[in-house]
XYZ file of C-alpha atoms in Angstrom:
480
model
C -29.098 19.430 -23.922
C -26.763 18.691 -20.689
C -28.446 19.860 -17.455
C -25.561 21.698 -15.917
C -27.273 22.762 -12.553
C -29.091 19.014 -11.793
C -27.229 15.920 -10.680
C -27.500 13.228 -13.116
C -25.460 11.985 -15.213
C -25.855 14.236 -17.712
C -25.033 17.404 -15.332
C -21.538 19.373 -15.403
C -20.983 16.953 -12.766
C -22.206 14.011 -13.955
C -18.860 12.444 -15.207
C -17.635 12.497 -11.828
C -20.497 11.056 -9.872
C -20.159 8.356 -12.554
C -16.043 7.818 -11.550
C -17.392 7.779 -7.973
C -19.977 5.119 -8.339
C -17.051 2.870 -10.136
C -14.864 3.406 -7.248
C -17.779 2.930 -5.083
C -18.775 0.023 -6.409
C -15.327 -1.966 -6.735
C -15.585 -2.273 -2.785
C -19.639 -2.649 -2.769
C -18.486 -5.693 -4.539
C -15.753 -6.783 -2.954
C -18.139 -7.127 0.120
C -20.268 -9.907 -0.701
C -18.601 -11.921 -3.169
C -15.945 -13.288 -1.537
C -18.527 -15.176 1.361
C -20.412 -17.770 -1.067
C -16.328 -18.522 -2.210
C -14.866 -19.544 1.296
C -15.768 -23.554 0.517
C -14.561 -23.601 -2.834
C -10.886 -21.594 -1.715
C -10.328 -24.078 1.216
C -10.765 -27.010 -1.220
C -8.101 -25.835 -3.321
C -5.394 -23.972 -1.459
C -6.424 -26.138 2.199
C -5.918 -24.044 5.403
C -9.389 -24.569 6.703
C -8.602 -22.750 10.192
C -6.918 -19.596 8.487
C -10.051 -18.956 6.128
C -11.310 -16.307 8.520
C -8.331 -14.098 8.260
C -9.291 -13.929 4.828
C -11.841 -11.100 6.200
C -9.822 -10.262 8.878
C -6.892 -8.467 7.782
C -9.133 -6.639 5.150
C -10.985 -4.912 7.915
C -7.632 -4.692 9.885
C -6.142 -2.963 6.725
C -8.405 -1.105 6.320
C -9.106 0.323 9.100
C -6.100 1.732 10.165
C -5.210 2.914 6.668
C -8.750 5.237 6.675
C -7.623 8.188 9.609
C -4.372 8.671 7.324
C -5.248 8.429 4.055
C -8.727 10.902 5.116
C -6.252 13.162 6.297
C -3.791 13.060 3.156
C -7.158 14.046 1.263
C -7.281 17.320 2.917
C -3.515 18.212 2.408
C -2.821 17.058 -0.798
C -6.059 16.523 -2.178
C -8.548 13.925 -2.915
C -7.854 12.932 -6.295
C -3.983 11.328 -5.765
C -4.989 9.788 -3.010
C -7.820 8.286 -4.950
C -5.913 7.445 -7.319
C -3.275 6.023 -5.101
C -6.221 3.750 -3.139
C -7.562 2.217 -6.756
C -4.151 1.293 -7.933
C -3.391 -0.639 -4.774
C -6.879 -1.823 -4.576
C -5.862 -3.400 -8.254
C -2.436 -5.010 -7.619
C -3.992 -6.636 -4.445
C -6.619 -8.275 -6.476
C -4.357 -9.224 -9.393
C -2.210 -10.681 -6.191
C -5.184 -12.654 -4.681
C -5.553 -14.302 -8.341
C -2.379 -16.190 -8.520
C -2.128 -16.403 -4.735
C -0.682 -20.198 -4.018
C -1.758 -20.878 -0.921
C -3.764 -19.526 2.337
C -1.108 -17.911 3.919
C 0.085 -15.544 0.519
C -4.026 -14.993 -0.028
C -4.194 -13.699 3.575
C -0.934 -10.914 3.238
C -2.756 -10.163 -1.053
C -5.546 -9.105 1.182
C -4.225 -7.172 3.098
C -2.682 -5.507 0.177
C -6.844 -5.210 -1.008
C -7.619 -3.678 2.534
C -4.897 -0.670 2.258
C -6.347 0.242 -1.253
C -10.418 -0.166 0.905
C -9.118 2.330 2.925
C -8.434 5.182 0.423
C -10.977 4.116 -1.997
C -14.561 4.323 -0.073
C -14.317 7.489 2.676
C -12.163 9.703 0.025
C -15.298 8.584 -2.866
C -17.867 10.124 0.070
C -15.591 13.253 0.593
C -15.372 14.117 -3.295
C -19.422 13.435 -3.236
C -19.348 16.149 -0.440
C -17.387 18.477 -1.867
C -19.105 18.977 -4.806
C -23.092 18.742 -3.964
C -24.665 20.314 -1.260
C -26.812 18.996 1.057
C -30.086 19.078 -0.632
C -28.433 17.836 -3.693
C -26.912 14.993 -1.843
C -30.641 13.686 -0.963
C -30.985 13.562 -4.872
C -27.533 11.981 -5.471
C -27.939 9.436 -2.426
C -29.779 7.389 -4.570
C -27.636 7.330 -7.464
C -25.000 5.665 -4.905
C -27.341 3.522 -2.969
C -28.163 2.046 -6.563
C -24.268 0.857 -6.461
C -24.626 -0.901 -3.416
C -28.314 -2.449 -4.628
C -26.850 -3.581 -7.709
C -23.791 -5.103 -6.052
C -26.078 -7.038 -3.303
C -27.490 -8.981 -6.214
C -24.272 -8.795 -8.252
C -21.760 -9.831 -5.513
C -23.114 -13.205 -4.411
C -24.457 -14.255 -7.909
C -20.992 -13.735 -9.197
C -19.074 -15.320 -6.407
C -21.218 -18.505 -6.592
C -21.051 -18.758 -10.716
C -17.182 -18.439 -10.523
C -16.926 -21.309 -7.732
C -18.902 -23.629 -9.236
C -18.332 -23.428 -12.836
C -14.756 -21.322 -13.327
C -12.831 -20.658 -10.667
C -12.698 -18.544 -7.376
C -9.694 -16.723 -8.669
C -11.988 -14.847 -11.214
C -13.613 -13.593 -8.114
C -10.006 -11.442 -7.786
C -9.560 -11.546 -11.814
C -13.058 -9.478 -12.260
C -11.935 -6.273 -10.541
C -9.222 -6.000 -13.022
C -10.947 -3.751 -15.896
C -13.314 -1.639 -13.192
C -10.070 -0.605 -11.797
C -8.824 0.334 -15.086
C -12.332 2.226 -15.699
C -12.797 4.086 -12.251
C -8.916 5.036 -12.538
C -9.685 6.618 -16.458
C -12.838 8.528 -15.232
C -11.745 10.272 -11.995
C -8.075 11.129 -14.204
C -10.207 12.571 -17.121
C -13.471 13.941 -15.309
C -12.576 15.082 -11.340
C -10.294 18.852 -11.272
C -9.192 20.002 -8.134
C -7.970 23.707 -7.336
C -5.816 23.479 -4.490
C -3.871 25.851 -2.741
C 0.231 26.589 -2.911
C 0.844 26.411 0.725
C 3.480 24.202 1.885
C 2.290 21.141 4.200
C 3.764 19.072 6.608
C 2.963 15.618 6.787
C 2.696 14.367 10.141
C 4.628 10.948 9.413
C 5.205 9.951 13.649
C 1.889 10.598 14.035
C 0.538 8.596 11.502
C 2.900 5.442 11.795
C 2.211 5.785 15.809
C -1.473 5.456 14.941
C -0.896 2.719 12.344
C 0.855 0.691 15.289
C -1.346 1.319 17.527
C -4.689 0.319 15.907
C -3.117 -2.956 14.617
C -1.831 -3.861 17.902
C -5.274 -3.289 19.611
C -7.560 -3.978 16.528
C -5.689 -7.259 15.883
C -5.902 -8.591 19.891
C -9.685 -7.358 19.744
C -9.674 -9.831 16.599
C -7.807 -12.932 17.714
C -8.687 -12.889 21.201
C -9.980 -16.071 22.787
C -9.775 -17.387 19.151
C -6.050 -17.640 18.154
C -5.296 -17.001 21.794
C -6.911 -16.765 25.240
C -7.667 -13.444 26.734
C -5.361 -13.466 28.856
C -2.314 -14.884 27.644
C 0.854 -13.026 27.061
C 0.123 -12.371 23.484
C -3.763 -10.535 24.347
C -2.115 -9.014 27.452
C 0.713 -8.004 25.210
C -1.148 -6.687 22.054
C -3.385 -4.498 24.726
C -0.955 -3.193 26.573
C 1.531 -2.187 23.748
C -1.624 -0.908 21.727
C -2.901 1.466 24.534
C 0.845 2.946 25.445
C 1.330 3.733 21.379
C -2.087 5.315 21.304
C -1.341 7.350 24.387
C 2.075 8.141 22.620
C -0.498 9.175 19.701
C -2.312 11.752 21.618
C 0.362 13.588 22.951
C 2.275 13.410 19.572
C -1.253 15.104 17.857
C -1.387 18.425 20.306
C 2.110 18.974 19.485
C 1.968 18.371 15.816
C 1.765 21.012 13.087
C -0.689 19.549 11.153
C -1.859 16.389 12.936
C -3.125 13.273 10.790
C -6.442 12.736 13.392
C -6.992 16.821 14.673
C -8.150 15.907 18.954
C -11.165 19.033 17.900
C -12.501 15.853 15.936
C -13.370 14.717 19.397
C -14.602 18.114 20.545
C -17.801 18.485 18.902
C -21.052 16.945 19.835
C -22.474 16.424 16.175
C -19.254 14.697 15.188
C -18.845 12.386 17.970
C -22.641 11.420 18.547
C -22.684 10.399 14.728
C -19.118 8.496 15.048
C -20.633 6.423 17.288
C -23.893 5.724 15.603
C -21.746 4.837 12.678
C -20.102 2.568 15.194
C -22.834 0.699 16.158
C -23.175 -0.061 12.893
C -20.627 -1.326 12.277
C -20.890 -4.067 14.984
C -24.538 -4.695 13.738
C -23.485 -4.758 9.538
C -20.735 -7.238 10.989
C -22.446 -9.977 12.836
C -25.191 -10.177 10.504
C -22.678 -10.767 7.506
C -20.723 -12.880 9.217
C -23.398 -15.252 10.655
C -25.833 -15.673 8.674
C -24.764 -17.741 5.528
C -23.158 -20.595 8.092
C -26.683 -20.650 10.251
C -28.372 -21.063 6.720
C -25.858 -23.122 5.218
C -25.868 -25.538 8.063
C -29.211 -25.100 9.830
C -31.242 -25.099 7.062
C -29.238 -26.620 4.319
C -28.894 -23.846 2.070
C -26.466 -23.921 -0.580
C -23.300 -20.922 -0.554
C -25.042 -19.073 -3.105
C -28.927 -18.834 -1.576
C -27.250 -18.248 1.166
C -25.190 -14.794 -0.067
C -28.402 -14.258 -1.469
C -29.937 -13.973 2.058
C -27.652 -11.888 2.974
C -27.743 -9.555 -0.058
C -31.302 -8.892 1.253
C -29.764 -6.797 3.584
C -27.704 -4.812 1.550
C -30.297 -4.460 -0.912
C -32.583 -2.697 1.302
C -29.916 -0.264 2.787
C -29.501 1.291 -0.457
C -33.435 0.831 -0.850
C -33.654 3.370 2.358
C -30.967 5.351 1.602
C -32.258 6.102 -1.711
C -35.141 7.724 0.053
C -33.628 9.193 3.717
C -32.921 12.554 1.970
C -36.189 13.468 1.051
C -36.780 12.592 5.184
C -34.112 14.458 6.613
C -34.335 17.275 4.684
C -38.502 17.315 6.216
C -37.835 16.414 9.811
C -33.800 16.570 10.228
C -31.148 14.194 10.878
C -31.511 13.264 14.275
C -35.231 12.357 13.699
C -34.511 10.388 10.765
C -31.722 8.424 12.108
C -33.839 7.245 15.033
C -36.623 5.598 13.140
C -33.932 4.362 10.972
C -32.586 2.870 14.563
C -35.746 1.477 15.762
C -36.203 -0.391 12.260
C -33.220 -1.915 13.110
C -33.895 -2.944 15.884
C -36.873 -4.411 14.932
C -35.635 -6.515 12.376
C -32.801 -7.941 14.560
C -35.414 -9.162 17.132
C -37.232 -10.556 13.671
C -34.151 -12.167 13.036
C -33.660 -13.921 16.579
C -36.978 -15.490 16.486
C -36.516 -16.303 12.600
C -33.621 -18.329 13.954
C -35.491 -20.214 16.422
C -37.241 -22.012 13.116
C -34.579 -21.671 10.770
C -35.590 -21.266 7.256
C -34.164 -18.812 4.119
C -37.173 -16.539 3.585
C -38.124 -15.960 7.018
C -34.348 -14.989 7.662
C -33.974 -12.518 4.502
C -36.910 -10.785 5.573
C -35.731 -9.842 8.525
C -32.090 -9.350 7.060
C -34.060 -6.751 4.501
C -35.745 -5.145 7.560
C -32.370 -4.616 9.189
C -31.120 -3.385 6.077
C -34.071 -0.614 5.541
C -33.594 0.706 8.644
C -29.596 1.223 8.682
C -30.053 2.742 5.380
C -31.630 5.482 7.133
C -28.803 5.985 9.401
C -25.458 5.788 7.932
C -25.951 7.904 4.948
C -27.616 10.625 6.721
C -25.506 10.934 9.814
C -22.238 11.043 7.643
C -24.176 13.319 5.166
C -24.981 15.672 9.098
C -20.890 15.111 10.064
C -19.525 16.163 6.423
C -21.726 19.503 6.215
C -20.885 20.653 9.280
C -17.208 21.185 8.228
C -15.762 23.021 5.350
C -13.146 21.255 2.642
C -10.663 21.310 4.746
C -12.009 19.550 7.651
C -14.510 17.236 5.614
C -11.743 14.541 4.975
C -10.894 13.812 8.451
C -14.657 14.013 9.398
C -15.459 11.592 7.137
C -12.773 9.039 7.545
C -13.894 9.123 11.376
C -16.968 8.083 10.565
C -15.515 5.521 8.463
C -12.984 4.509 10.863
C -15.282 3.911 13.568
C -17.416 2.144 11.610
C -14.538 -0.313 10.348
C -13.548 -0.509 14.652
C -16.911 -1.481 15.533
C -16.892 -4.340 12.986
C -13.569 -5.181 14.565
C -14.558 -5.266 17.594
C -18.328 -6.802 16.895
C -16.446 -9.928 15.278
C -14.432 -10.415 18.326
C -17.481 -10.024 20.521
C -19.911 -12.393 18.402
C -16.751 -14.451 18.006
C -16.614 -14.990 21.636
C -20.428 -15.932 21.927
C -20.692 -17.810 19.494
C -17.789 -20.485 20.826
C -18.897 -19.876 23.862
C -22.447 -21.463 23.171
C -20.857 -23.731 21.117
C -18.318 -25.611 23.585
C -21.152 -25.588 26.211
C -23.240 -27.708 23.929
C -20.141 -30.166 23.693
C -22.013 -30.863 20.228
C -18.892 -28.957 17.943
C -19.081 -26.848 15.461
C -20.741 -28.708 12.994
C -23.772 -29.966 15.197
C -26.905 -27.552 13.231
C -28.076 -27.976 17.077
C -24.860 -25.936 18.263
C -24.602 -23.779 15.749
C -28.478 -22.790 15.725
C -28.067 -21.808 19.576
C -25.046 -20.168 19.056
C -26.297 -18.737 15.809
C -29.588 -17.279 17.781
C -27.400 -16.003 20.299
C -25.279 -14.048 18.471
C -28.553 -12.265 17.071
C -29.573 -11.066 19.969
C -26.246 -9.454 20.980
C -26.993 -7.548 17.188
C -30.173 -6.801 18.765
C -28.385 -5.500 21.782
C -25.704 -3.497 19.730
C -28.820 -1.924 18.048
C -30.245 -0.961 21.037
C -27.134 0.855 22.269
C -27.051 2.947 19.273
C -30.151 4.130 20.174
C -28.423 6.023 22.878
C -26.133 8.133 20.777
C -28.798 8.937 18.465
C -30.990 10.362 21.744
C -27.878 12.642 22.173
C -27.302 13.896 18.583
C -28.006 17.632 18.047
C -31.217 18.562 16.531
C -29.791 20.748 14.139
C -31.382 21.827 11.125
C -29.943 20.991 7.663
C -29.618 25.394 6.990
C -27.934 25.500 9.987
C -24.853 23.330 9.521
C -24.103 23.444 5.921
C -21.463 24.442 4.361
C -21.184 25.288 0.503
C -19.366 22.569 -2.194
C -16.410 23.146 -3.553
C -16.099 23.998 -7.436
C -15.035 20.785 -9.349
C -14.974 20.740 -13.038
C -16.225 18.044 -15.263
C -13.862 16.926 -18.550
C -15.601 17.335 -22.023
């Protein structure tokens, strides 16, 4: 007999925590097999100094995408937009399989990145909508197994199709779990929304749009593309910050504004923006570094070298699995600091791993980082989300989100600047293993650093207890 109370998969609600783990896992993937493919693309389609844009306008789609997509969720519900994020997710990787060269795989991307930005904060709303907290500690682990599975997955795959098919299978493979996630959410997820007429705040959202790119996308190419301060940064800054000025002032006068200003107003919600920030920056320079110091340090192949990574994403979801049962014993606040203080352990791991460079020694402390910011993102989103009701929870969670996509952003431009920095001082280039060890080394202890400042917005974080803040799911109906 179906358990219709529990929260498996054979619960009233299982069908739908089934079409969220699809959609969950079409980006899970998406995040780690594209790295151990970067050799294999340049050999084909050339463009050797674009490659990194390849990750670039991803984030930058994605990121500015999240705050208006989160807050299309909440006014017309989260199953279009779902909907809407899959399909483009879909074309853009149907796009990035026939792309022709560098500079068409860059823009397919970006067409990837818009559908990120529906796809993973509106899959985290629907999971808060229809569980409570409690249940949530229980379900946690059914999507932490996604992002386990797609550690291992995600490299494996991306190495098997470089070296024996091709890297456009890489695109070519998301194909039927589009199809799939698209089928299940259509047939299992029913929403019951209400008749009232809304109005879409369209200045404020392209304002916002303009603004993000503007700033996120000098953040990016700063002192890389372009120096600091030449006309373009200067430019890109200063154009950025007047639209996002523009932005505020357009949101207290709107009707229904796509980023609400009381998302800035309360102390649970901002402290946990800004943890989710800080990881962000950490998530991001470990990703980004680590298979080139392996790769060239300790010649490691593309593929052990994903799998070194994936040691970090496979303990997340090992931790996260496991941080309800802890929050729901000593709170959120509490379990987001030792979750903190893991990290930060394993980063300093990971700076003296790189001192002697060698795989194991480096996914070690990759896993250690992992563990402990699985005990941190899950549960301070899980803390944000419950403190709002439906309508809210959209634009909470796509804050989190967005933040979390900025501090990437800005964590690449920051590690960027290190690491060239070290780099050209060594007057070795970039593909001395002496160079790129220092600057490798270096850039670890600034994710050390970041780490550390986290710390600081966890200390502020409300203690409050799980009873205290949560708010009751939402009704959703499974298909039979």
């Amino acid at each position: 007999m179906a358990d219709t109370t529990g929260v498996g998969f054979r619960s009233e609600r299982g069908p739908v925590l089934i079409a969220v783990m699809l959609a969950t896992g079409l980006i899970a993937i998406d995040s780690t097999i594209l790295a151990t493919a970067v050799p294999s693309i340049v050999d084909d389609l050339g463009g050797f100094t674009q490659f990194p844009w390849l990750f670039s306008i991803y984030l930058l789609a994605q990121a500015v995408s999240v705050p208006v997509y989160s807050k299309l969720a909440d006014t017309v519900g989260r199953k279009p937009i779902m909907l809407v994020g899959i399909g483009l997710f879909l074309l853009g990787s149907i796009l990035c399989g026939v792309a022709w060269d560098m500079t068409s795989l860059i823009v397919f991307r970006a067409v990837q990145g818009l559908g990120a930005g529906a796809v993973l904060p509106v899959s985290i709303t629907i999971t808060g909508d229809i569980y409570t907290v409690r249940e949530r500690a229980k379900v946690q682990g059914y999507i932490a197994s996604v992002w386990a599975a797609s550690s291992v997955i995600g490299p494996t795959l991306g190495g098997v199709f470089a070296e024996f098919l091709s890297w456009r299978w890489i695109f070519f493979v998301n194909i039927p779990l589009c199809v799939l996630a698209a089928v299940m959410l259509w047939r299992a997820y029913h929403e019951s929304l209400g008749r009232e007429k809304h109005r879409i705040d369209l200045a404020g959202a392209t304002v916002l749009t303009l603004g993000l790119t503007l700033v996120i996308l000098a953040v990016l190419e700063g002192g890389q593309a372009w120096a600091w301060l030449s006309w373009q940064s200067i430019g890109a800054f200063g154009l950025g910050g007047l639209l996002l000025v523009a932005f505020v002032l357009i949101e207290r006068r709107a009707a229904e504004p796509v980023l609400p200003l009381w998302v800035f107003s309360r102390r649970l919600i901002v402290t946990t923006s800004l943890i989710s920030l800080g990881v962000g920056a950490v998530l991001i320079g470990l990703t980004s570094y680590v298979p080139t110091f392996l790769e060239i340090t300790a010649d490691a192949s593309p593929l052990v070298s994903g799998l070194a990574v994936a040691a970090l994403t496979l303990g997340w979801p090992i931790a996260a699995s496991n941080a309800g049962h802890l929050f729901l014993r000593i709170g959120f606040r509490a379990t987001a600091l030792i979750g903190l203080a893991i990290a930060v352990l394993g980063s300093a791991a990971l700076f003296a791993a790189s001192l002697a460079p060698n795989v194991w020694t480096t996914a070690i402390a990759c896993f250690i980082v992992g563990l402990g910011l699985g005990l941190v993102a899950s549960p301070t989103l899980i803390a944000a989300q419950s403190s709002v009701p439906w309508e809210e929870r959209g634009v909470v969670t796509g804050a989190n989100m967005f933040l979390r996509s900025v501090g990437s952003a800005v964590g690449v431009a920051i590690f960027g600047a290190v690491a060239n920095g070290v780099i050209a001082r060594s007057g070795l280039g970039a593909h001395s293993p002496v160079a790129i060890q220092a600057a490798s080394a270096t850039v670890f202890l600034a994710v050390a650093v970041a780490a550390i400042l986290t710390v600081a917005a966890a200390l502020v974080m409300p203690r409050a207890k799980v009873d205290d803040i949560e708010h009751r799911p939402v009704e959703a109906s499974a298909a039979a």
